[in-house]
CSV table of N, CA and C in Angstrom, one decimal:
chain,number,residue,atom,x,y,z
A,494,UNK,N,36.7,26.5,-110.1
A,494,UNK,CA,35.4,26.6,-110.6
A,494,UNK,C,35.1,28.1,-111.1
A,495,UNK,N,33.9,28.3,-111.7
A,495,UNK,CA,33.8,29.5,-111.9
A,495,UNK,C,32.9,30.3,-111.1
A,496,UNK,N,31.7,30.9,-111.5
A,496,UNK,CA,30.9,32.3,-110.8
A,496,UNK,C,29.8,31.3,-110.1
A,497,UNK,N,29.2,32.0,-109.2
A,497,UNK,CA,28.1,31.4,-108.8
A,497,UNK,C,27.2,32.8,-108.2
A,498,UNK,N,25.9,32.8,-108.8
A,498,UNK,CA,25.3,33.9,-108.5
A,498,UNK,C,23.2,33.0,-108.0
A,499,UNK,N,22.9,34.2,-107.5
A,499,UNK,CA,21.9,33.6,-107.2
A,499,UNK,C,20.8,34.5,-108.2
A,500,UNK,N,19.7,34.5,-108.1
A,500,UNK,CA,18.4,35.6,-108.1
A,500,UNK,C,17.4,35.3,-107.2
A,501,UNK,N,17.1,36.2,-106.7
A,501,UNK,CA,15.8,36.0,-105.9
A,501,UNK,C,14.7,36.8,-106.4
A,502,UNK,N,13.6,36.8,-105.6
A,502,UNK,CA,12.5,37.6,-105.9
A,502,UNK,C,11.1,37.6,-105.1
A,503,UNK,N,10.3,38.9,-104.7
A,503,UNK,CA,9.5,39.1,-103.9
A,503,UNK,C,8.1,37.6,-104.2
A,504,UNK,N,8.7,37.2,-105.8
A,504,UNK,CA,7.1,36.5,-106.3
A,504,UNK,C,7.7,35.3,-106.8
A,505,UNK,N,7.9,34.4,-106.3
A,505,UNK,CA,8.3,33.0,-106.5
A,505,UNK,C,7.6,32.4,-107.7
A,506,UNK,N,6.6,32.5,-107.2
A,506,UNK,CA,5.7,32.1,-108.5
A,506,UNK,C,6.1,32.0,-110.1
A,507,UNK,N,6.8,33.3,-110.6
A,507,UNK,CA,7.3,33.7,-111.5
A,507,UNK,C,8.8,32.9,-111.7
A,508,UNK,N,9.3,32.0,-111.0
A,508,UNK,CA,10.6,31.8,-111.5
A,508,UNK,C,10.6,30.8,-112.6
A,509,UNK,N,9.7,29.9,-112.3
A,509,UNK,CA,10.2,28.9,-114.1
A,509,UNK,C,10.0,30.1,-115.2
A,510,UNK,N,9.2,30.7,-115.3
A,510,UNK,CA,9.0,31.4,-116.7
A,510,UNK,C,10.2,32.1,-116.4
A,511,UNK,N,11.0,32.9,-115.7
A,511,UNK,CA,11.9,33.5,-115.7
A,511,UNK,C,13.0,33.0,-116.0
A,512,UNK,N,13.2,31.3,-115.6
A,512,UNK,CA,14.5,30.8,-116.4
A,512,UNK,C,14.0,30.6,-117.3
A,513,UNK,N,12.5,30.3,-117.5
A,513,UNK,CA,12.7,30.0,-119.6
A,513,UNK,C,13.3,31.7,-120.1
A,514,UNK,N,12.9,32.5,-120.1
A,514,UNK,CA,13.1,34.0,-120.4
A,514,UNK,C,14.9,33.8,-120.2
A,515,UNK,N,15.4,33.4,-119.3
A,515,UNK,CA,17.3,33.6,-119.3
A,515,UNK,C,17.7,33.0,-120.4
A,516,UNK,N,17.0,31.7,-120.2
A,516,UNK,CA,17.9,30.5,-121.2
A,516,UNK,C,17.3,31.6,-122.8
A,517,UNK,N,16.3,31.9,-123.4
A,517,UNK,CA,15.7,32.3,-124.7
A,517,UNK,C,16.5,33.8,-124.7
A,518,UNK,N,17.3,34.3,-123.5
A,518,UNK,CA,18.1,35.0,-123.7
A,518,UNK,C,19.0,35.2,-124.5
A,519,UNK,N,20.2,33.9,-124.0
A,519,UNK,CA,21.4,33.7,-124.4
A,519,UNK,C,21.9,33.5,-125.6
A,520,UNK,N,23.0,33.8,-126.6
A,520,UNK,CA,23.1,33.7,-127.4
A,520,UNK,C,24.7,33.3,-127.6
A,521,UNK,N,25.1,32.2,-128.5
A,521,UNK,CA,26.0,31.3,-128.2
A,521,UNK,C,26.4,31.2,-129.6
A,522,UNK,N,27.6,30.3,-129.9
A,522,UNK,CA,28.2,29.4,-130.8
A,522,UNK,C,27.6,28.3,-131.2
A,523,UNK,N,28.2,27.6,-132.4
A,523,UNK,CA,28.0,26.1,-133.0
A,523,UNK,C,27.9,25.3,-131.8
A,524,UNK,N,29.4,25.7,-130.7
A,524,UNK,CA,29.8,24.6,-130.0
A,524,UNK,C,29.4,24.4,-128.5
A,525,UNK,N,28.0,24.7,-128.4
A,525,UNK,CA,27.5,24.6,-127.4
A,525,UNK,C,26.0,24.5,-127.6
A,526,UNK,N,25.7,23.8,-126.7
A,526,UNK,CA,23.9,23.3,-127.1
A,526,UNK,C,23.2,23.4,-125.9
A,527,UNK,N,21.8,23.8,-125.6
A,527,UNK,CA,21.2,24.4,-124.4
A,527,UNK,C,20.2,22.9,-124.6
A,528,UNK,N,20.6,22.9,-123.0
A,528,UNK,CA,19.2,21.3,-122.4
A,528,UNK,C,18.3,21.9,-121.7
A,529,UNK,N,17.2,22.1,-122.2
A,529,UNK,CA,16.6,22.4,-120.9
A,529,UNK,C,15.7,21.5,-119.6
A,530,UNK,N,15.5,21.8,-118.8
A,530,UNK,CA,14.8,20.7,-117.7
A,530,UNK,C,13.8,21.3,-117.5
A,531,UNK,N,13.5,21.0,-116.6
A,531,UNK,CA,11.7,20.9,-115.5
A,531,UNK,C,12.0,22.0,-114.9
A,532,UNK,N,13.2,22.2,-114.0
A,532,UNK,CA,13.5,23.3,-113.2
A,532,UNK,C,14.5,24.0,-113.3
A,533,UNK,N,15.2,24.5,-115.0
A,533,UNK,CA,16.1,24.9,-115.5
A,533,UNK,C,16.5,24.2,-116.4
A,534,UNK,N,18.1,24.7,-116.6
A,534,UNK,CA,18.6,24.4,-118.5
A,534,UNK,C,20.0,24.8,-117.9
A,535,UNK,N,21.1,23.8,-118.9
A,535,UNK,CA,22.5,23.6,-119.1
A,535,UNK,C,22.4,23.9,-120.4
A,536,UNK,N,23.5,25.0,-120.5
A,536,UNK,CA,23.8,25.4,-121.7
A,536,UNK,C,25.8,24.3,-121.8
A,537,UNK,N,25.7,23.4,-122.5
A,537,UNK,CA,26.8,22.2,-122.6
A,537,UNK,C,27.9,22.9,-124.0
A,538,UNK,N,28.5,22.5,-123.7
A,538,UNK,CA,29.8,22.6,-125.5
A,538,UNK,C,30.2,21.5,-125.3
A,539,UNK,N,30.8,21.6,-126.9
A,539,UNK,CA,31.3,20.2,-127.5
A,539,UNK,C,33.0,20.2,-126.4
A,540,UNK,N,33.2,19.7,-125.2
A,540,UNK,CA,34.6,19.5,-125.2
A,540,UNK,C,34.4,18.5,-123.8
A,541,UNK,N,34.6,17.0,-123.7
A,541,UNK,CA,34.6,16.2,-123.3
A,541,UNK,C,35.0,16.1,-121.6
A,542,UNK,N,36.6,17.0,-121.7
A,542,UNK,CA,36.7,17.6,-120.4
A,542,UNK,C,36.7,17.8,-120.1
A,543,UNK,N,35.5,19.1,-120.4
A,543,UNK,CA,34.7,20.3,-118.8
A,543,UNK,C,33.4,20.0,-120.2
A,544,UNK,N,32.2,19.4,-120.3
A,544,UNK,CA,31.2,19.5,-121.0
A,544,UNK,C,30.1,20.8,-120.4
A,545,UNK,N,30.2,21.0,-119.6
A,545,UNK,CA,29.3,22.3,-118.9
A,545,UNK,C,29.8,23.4,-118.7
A,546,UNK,N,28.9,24.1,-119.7
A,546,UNK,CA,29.9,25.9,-119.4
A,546,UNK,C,28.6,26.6,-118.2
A,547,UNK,N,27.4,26.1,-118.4
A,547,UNK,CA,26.2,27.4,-118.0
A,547,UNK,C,25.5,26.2,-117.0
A,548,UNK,N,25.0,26.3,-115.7
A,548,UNK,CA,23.6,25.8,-115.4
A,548,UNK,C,22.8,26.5,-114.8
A,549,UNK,N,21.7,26.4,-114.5
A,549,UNK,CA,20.4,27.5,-114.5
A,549,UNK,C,19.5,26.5,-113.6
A,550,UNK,N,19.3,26.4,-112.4
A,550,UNK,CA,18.6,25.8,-111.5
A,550,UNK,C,17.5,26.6,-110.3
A,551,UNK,N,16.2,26.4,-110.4
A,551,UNK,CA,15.6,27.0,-109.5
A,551,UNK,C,15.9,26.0,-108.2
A,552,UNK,N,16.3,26.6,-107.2
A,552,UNK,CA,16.7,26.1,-106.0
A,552,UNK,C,16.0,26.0,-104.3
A,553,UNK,N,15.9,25.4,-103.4
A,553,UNK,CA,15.9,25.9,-102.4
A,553,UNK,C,16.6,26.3,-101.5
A,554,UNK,N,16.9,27.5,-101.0
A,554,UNK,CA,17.8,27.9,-99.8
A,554,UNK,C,18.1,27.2,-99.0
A,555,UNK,N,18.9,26.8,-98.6
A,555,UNK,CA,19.7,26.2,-97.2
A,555,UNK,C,21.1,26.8,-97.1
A,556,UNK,N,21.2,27.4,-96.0
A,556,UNK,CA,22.2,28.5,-95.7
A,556,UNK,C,22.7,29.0,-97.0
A,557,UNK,N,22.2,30.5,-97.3
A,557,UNK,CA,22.4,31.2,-98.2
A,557,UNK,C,21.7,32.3,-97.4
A,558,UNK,N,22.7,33.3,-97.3
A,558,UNK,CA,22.5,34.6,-96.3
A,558,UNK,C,21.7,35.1,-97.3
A,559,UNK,N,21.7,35.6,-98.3
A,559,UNK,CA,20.6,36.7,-98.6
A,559,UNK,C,19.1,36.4,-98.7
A,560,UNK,N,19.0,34.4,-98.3
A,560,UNK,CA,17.9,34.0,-98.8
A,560,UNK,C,17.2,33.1,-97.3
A,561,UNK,N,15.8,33.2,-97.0
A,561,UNK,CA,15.6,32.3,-95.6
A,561,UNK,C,15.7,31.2,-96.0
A,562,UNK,N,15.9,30.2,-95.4
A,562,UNK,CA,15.8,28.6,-95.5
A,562,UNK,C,14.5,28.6,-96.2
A,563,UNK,N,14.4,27.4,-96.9
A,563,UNK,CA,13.3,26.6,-97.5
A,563,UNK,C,13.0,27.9,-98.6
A,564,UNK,N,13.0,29.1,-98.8
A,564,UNK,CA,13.0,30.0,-100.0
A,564,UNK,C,13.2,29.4,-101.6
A,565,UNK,N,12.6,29.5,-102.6
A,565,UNK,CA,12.8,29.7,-103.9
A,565,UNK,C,13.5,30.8,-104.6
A,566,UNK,N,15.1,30.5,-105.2
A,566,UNK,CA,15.7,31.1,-105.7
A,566,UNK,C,16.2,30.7,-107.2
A,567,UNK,N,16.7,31.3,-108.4
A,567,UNK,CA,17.5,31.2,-109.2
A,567,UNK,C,18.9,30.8,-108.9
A,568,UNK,N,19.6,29.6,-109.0
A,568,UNK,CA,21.1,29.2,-109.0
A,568,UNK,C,21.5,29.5,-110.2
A,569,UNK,N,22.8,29.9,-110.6
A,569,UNK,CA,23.7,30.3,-111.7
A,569,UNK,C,25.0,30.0,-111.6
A,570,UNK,N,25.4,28.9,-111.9
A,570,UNK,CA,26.9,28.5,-112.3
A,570,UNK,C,27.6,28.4,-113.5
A,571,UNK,N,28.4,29.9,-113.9
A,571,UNK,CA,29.2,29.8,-114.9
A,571,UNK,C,30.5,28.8,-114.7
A,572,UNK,N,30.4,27.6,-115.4
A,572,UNK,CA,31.8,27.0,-115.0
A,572,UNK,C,32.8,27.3,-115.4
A,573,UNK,N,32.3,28.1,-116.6
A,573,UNK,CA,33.9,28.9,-117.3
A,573,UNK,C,33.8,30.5,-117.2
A,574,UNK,N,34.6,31.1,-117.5
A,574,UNK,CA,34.9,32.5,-116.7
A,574,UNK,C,35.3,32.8,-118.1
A,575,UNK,N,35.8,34.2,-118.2
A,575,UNK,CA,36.4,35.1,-119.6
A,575,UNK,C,34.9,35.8,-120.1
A,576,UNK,N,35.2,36.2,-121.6
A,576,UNK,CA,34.2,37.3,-122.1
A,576,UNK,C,33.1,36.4,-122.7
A,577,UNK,N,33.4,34.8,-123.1
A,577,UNK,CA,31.8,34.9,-123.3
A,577,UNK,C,31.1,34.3,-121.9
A,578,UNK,N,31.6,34.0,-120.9
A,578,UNK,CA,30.8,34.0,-119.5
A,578,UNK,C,30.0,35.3,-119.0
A,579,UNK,N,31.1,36.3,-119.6
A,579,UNK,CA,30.7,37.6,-118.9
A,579,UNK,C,29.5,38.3,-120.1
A,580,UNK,N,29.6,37.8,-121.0
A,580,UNK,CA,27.9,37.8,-122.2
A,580,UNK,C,27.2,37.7,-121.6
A,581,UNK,N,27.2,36.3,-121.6
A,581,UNK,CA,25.7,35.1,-120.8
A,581,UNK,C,25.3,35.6,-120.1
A,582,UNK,N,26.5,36.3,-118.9
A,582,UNK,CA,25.4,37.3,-117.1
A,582,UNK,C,25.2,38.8,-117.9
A,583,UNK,N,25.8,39.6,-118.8
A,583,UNK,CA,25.0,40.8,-119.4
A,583,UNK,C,23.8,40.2,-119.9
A,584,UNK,N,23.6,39.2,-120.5
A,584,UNK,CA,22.5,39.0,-121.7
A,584,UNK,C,21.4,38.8,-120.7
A,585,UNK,N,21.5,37.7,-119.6
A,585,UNK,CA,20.4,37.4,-118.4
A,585,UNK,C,20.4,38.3,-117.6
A,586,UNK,N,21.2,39.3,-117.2
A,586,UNK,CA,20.6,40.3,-116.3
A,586,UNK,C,19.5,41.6,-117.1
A,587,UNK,N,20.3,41.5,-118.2
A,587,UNK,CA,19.3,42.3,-118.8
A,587,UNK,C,18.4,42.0,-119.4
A,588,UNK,N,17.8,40.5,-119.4
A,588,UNK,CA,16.9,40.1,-119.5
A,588,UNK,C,15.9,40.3,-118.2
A,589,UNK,N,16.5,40.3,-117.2
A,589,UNK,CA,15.7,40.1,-115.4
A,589,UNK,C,15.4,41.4,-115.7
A,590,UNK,N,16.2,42.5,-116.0
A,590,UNK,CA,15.8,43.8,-115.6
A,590,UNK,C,14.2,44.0,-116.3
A,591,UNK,N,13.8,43.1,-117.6
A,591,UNK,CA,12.6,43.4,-118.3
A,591,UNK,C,11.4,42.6,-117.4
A,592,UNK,N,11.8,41.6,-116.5
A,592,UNK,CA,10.8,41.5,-115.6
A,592,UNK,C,9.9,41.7,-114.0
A,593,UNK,N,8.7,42.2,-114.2
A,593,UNK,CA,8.3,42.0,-112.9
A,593,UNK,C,8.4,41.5,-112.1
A,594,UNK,N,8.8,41.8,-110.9
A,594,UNK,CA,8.9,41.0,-109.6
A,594,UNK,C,9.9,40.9,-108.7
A,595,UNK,N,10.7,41.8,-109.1
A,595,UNK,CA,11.3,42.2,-107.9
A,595,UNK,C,12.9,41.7,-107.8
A,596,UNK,N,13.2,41.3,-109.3
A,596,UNK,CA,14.6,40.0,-109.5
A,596,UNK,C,15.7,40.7,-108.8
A,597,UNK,N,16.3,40.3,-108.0
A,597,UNK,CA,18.0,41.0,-107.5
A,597,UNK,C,19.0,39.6,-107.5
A,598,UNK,N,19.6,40.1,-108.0
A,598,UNK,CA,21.1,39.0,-107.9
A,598,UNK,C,22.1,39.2,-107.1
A,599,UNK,N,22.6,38.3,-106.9
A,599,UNK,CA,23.4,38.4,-105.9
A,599,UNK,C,24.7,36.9,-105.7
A,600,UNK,N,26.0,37.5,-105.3
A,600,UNK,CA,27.3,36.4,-105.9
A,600,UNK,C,26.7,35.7,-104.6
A,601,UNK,N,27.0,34.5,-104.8
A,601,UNK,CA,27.4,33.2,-103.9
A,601,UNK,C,28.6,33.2,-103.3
């Protein structure tokens, strides 16, 4: 599999707007199309045997050291690894860095 990273933050409040702000981040190819949900967005490509490169899930903690149980966090699973995975986490961190509230990331 690939990366798994978390975000947290002192203001929970703020995290749907914050993955809208990740996903309005990213910038991609023909061959991939962003879904978004209720409590995040899959950024998908056209290839039938791995269809998920990106997911973006607000979560709740359950055993996750940097975070207490029942906590509100950012989940990040790059399924695919290489230079445009390593875009996606420049383009969304430097997207967090422009908001309030305290965002720290952190590997899984």
């Amino acid at each position: 599999m690939g990366w798994e990273y978390g975000i947290r933050t002192t203001q929970p409040a703020i995290l749907s707007e914050v993955v809208k702000l990740l996903a309005d981040a990213l910038t991609f190819t023909d061959i991939y199309s962003l879904e978004h949900h209720a409590n995040g967005f899959v950024l998908n490509r056209e290839d039938p045997s791995w269809p998920r490169a990106l997911e973006v899930w607000i979560e709740e903690a359950s055993d996750v050291e940097e975070i207490a149980d029942g906590e509100l966090y950012i989940y990040c699973l790059f399924h695919i690894w290489g230079e445009e995975a390593r875009s996606w986490m420049q383009q969304m961190e430097q997207e967090s860095r422009q908001v309030d509230g305290g965002l720290i990331w952190f590997e899984l």
